[in-house]
mmCIF file of C-alpha atoms in Angstrom:
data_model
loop_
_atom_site.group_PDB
_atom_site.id
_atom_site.type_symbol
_atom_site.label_atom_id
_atom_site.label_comp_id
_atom_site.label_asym_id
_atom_site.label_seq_id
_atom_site.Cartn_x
_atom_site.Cartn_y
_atom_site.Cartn_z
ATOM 1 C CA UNK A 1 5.290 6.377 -5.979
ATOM 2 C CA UNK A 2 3.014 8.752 -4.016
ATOM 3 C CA UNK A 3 5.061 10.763 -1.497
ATOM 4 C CA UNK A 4 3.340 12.073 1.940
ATOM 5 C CA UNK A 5 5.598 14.572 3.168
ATOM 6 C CA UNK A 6 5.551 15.654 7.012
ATOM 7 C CA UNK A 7 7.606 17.880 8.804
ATOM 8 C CA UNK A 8 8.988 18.938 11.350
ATOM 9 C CA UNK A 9 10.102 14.912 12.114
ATOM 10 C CA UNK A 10 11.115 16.073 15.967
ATOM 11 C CA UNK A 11 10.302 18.913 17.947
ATOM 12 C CA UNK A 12 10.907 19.953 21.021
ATOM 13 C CA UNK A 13 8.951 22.961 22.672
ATOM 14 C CA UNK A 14 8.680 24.365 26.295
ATOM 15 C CA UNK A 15 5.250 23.834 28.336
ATOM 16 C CA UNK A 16 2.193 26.368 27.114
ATOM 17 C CA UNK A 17 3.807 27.234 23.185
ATOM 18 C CA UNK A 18 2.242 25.764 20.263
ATOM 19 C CA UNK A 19 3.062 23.301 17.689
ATOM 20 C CA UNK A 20 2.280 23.051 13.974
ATOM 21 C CA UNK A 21 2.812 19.918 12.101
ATOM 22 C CA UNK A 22 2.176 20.215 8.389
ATOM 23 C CA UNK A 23 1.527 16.712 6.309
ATOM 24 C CA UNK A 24 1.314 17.794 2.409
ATOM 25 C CA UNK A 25 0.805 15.390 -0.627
ATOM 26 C CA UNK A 26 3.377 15.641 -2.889
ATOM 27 C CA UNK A 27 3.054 14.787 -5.858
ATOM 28 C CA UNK A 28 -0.905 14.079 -5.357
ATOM 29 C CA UNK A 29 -4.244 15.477 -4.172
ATOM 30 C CA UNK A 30 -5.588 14.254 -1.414
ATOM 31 C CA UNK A 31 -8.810 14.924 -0.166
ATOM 32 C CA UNK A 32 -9.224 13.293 2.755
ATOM 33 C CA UNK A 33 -6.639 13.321 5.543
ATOM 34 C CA UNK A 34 -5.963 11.821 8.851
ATOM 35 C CA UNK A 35 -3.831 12.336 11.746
ATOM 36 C CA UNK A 36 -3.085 10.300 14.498
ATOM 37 C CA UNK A 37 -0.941 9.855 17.451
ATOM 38 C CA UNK A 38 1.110 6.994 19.459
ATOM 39 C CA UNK A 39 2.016 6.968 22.919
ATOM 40 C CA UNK A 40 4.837 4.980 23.528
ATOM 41 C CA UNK A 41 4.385 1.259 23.618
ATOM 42 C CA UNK A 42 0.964 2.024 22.606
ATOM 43 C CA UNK A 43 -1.151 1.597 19.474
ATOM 44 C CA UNK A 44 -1.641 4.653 16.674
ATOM 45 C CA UNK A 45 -4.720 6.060 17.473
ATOM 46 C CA UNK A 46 -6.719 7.776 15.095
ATOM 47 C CA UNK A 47 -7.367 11.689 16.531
ATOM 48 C CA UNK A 48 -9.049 12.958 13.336
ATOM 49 C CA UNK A 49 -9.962 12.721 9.761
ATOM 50 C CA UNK A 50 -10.338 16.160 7.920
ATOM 51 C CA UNK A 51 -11.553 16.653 4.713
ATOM 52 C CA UNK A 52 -10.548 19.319 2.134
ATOM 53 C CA UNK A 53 -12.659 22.935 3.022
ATOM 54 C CA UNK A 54 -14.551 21.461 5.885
ATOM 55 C CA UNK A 55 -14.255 20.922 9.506
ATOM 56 C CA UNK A 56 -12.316 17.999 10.924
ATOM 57 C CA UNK A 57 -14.208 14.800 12.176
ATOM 58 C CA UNK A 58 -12.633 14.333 15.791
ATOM 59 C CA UNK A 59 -12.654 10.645 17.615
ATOM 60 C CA UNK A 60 -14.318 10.731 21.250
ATOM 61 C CA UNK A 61 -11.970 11.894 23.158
ATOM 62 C CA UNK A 62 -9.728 14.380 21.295
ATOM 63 C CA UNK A 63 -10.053 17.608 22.549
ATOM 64 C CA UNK A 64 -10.983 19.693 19.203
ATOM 65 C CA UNK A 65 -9.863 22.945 20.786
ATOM 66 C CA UNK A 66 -6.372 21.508 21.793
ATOM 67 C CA UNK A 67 -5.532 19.863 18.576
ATOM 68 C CA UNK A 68 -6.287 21.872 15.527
ATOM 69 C CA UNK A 69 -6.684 20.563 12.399
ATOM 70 C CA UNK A 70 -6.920 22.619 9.558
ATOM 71 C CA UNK A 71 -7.010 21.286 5.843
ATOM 72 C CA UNK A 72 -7.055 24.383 3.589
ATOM 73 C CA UNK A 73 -6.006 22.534 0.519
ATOM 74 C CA UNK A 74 -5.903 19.355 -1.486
ATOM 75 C CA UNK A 75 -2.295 18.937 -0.772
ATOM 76 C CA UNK A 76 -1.476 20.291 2.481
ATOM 77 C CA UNK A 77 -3.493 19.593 6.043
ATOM 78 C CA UNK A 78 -1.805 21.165 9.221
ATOM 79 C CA UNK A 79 -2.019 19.607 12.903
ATOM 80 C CA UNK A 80 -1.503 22.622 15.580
ATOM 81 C CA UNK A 81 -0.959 21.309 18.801
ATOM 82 C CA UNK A 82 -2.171 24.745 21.093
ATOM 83 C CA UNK A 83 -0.826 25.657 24.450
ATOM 84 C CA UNK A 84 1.237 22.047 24.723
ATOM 85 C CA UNK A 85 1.772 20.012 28.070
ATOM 86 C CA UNK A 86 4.604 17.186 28.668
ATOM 87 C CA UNK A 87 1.548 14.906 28.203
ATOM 88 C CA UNK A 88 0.882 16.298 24.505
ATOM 89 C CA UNK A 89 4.333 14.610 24.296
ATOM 90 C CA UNK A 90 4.028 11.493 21.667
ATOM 91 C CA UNK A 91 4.520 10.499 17.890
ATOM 92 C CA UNK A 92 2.091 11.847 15.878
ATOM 93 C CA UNK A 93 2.019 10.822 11.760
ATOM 94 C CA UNK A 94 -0.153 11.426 9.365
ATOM 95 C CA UNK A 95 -1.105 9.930 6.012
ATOM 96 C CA UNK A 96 -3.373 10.887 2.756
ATOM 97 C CA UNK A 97 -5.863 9.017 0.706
ATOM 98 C CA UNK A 98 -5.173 9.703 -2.676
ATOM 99 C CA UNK A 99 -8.126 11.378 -4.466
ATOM 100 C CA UNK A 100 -10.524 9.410 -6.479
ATOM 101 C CA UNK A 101 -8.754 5.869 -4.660
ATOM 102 C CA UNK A 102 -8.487 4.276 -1.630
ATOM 103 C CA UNK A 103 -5.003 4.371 -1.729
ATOM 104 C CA UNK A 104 -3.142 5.499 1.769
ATOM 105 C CA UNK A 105 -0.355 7.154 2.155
ATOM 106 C CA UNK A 106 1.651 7.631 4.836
ATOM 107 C CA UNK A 107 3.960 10.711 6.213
ATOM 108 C CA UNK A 108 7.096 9.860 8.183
ATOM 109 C CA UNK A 109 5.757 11.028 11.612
ATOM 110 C CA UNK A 110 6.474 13.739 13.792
ATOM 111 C CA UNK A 111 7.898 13.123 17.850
ATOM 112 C CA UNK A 112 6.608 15.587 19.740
ATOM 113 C CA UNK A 113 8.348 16.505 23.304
ATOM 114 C CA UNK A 114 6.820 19.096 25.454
ATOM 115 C CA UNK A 115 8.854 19.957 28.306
ATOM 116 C CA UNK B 1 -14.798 -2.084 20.430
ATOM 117 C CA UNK B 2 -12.393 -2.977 17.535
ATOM 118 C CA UNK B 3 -8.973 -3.727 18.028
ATOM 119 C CA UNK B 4 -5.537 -5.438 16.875
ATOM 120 C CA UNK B 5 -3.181 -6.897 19.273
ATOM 121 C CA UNK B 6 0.224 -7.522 17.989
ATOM 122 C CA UNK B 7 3.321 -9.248 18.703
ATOM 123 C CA UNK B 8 5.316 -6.990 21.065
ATOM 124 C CA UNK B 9 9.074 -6.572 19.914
ATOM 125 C CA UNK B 10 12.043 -6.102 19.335
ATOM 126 C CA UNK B 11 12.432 -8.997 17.013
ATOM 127 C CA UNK B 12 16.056 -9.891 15.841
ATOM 128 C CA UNK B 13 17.060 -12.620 13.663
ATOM 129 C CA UNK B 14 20.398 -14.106 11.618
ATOM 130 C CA UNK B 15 19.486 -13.368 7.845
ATOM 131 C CA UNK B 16 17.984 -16.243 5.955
ATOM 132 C CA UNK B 17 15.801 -16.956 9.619
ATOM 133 C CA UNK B 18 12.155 -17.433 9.323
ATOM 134 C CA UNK B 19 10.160 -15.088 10.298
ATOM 135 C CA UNK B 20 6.126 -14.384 11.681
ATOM 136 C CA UNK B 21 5.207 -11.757 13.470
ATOM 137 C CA UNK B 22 1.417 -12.451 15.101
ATOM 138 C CA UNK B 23 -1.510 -10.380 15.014
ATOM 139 C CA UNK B 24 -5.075 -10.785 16.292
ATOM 140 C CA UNK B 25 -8.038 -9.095 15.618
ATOM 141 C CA UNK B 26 -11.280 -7.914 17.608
ATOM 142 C CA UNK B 27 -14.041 -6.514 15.131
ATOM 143 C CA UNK B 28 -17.270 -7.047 14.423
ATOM 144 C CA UNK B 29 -18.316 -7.529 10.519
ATOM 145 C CA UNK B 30 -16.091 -7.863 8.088
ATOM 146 C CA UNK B 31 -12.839 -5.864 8.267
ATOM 147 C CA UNK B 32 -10.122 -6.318 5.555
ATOM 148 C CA UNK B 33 -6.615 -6.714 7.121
ATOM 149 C CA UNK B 34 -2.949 -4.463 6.737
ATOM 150 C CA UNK B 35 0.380 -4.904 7.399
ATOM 151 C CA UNK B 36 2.608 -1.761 7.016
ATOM 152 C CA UNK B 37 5.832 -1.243 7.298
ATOM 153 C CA UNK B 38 7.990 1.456 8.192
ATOM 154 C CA UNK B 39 11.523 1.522 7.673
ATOM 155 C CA UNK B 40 14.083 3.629 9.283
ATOM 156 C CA UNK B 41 13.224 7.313 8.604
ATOM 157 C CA UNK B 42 10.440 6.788 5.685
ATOM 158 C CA UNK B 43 6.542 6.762 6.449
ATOM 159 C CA UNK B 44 4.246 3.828 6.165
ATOM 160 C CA UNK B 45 3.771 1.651 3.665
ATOM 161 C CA UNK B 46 1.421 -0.854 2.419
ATOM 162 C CA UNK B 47 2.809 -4.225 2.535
ATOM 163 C CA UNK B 48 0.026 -6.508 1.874
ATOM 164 C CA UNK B 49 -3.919 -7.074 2.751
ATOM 165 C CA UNK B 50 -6.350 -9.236 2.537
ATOM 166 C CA UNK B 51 -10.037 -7.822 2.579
ATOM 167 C CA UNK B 52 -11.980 -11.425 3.325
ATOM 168 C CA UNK B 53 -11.561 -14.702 5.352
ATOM 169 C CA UNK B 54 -9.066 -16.682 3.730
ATOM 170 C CA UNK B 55 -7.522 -14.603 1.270
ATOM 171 C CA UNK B 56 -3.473 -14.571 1.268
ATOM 172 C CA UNK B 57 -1.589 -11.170 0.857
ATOM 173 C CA UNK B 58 1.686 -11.349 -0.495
ATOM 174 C CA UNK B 59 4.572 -9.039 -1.534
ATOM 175 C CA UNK B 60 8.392 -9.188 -1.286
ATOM 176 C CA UNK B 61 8.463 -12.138 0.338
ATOM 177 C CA UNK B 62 6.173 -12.095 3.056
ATOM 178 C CA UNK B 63 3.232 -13.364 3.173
ATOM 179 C CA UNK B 64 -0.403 -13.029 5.890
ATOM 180 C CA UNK B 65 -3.657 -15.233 5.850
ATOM 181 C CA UNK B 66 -6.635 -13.960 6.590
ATOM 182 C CA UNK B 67 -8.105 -16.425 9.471
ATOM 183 C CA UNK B 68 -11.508 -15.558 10.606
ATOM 184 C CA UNK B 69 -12.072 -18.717 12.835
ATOM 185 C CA UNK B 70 -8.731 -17.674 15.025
ATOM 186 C CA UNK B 71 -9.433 -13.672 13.894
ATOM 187 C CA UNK B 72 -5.682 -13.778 13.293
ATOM 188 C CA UNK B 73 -3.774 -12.088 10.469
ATOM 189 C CA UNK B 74 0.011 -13.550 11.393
ATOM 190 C CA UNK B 75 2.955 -11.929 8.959
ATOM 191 C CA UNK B 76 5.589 -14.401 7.872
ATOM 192 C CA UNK B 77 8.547 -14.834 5.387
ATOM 193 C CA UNK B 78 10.455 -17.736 4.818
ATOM 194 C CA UNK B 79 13.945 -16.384 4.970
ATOM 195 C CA UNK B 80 14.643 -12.474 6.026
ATOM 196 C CA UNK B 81 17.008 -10.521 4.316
ATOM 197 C CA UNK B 82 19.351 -7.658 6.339
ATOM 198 C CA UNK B 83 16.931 -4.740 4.275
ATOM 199 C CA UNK B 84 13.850 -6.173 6.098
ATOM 200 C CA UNK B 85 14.897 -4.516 9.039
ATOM 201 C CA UNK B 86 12.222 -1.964 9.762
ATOM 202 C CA UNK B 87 9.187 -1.964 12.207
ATOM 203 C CA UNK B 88 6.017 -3.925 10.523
ATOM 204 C CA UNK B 89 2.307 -2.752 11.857
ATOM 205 C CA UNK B 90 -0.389 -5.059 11.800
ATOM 206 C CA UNK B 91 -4.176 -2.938 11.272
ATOM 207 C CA UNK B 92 -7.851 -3.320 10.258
ATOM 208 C CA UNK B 93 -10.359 -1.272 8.686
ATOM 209 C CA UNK B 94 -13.781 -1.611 7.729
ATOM 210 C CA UNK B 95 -14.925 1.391 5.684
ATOM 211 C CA UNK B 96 -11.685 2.767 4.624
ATOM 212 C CA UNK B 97 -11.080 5.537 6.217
ATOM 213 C CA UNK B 98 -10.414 4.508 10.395
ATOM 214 C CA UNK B 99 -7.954 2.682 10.943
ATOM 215 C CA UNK B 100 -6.681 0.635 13.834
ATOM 216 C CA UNK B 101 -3.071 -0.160 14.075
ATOM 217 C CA UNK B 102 -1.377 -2.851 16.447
ATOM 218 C CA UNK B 103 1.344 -1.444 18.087
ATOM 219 C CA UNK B 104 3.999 -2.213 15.971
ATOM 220 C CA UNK B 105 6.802 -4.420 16.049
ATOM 221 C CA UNK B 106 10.630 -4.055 15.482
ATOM 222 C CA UNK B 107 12.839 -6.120 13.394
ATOM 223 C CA UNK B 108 16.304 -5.453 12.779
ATOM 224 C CA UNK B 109 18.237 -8.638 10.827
ATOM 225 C CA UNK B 110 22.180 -9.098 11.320
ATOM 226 C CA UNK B 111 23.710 -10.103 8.839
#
């Protein structure tokens, strides 16, 4: 079956650095993209849907500046989480609709902890 | 706005226990209906959906009914098996691409 591959699964990075969490298709293109995030106890929350060679689509809310999304190809979109703060800390997955479907597909998630 | 409330975990259970695991919904129109599941260290995946009032999705076991008059979209199986153990989202979507997601629920069966 379709693989979503996402990595790094944990991080851990120091107040002010930045982040970069790469979700890539595997064995599939995928043109549209989307990441989102969980606090704990909390639902998944959609931050943004990018699609391939154009600008992410950012929910109200979601600083754009803060949370870079860039989605340079039809395999591989890349979260950057800029200048993190402890409350930047969370889970944060992504998944991948397969192109020419609807078909979702889901990367294993990433826990982010700022400290 | 919309929404899905879900049954807050952790569930455990004796294999061979019944199982549901509830979920209501808050949309307006016509959403179709998820569960995913997650097991340990893998990413989502589909379980079943249902995409109008009264349709049944089904697969390994489990089975959810789409209720519009009680918006609910409950998960159940019959008799749970020790590889079931994973955490099960409930979620609805009306065009496809957003997504809202309940916030999950844990199951872990002993054998």
């Amino acid at each position: 079956g379709a693989v979503v591959s996402q990595h790094p699964s944990w991080v851990i990075c120091k107040s002010g650095t930045s982040v970069k969490i790469e979700c890539r298709s595997l064995d599939f293109q995928a043109t549209t993209m989307f990441w989102y995030r969980q606090f704990p106890k909390q639902s998944l929350m959609l931050m943004a849907t990018s699609n391939e060679g154009s600008k992410a689509t950012y929910e109200q809310g979601v600083e754009k500046d803060k949370f870079l999304i860039n989605h340079a190809s039809l395999t591989l979109s890349t979260l950057t989480v800029t200048s993190a703060h402890p409350e930047d800390s969370s889970f944060y997955i992504c998944s991948a609709r397969r192109q020419g479907t609807e078909k979702l597909f889901f990367g294993s998630g990433t826990q982010l902890s700022v400290l | 706005g919309d929404s899905v409330t879900q049954m807050e975990g952790p569930v455990t259970l004796s294999e061979e226990a019944c199982l549901t695991i509830n979920c209501t919904y808050t949309a307006t129109g016509y959403p179709s209906l998820f569960w995913y599941v997650q097991y340990p260290g893998e990413g989502l995946q589909l379980l079943l959906k249902a995409t109008k009032a009264d349709d049944k999705g089904s697969n390994k076991g489990f089975e959810a009914t789409y209720r519009k008059e009680t918006t609910s979209f409950h998960l159940e199986k019959g008799s749970v098996q020790v590889s079931d153990s994973a955490v099960y989202f409930c979620a609805l979507s009306k065009n496809g691409n957003q997504f809202y997601f309940g916030t999950g629920t844990s199951l872990t069966v002993i054998p």
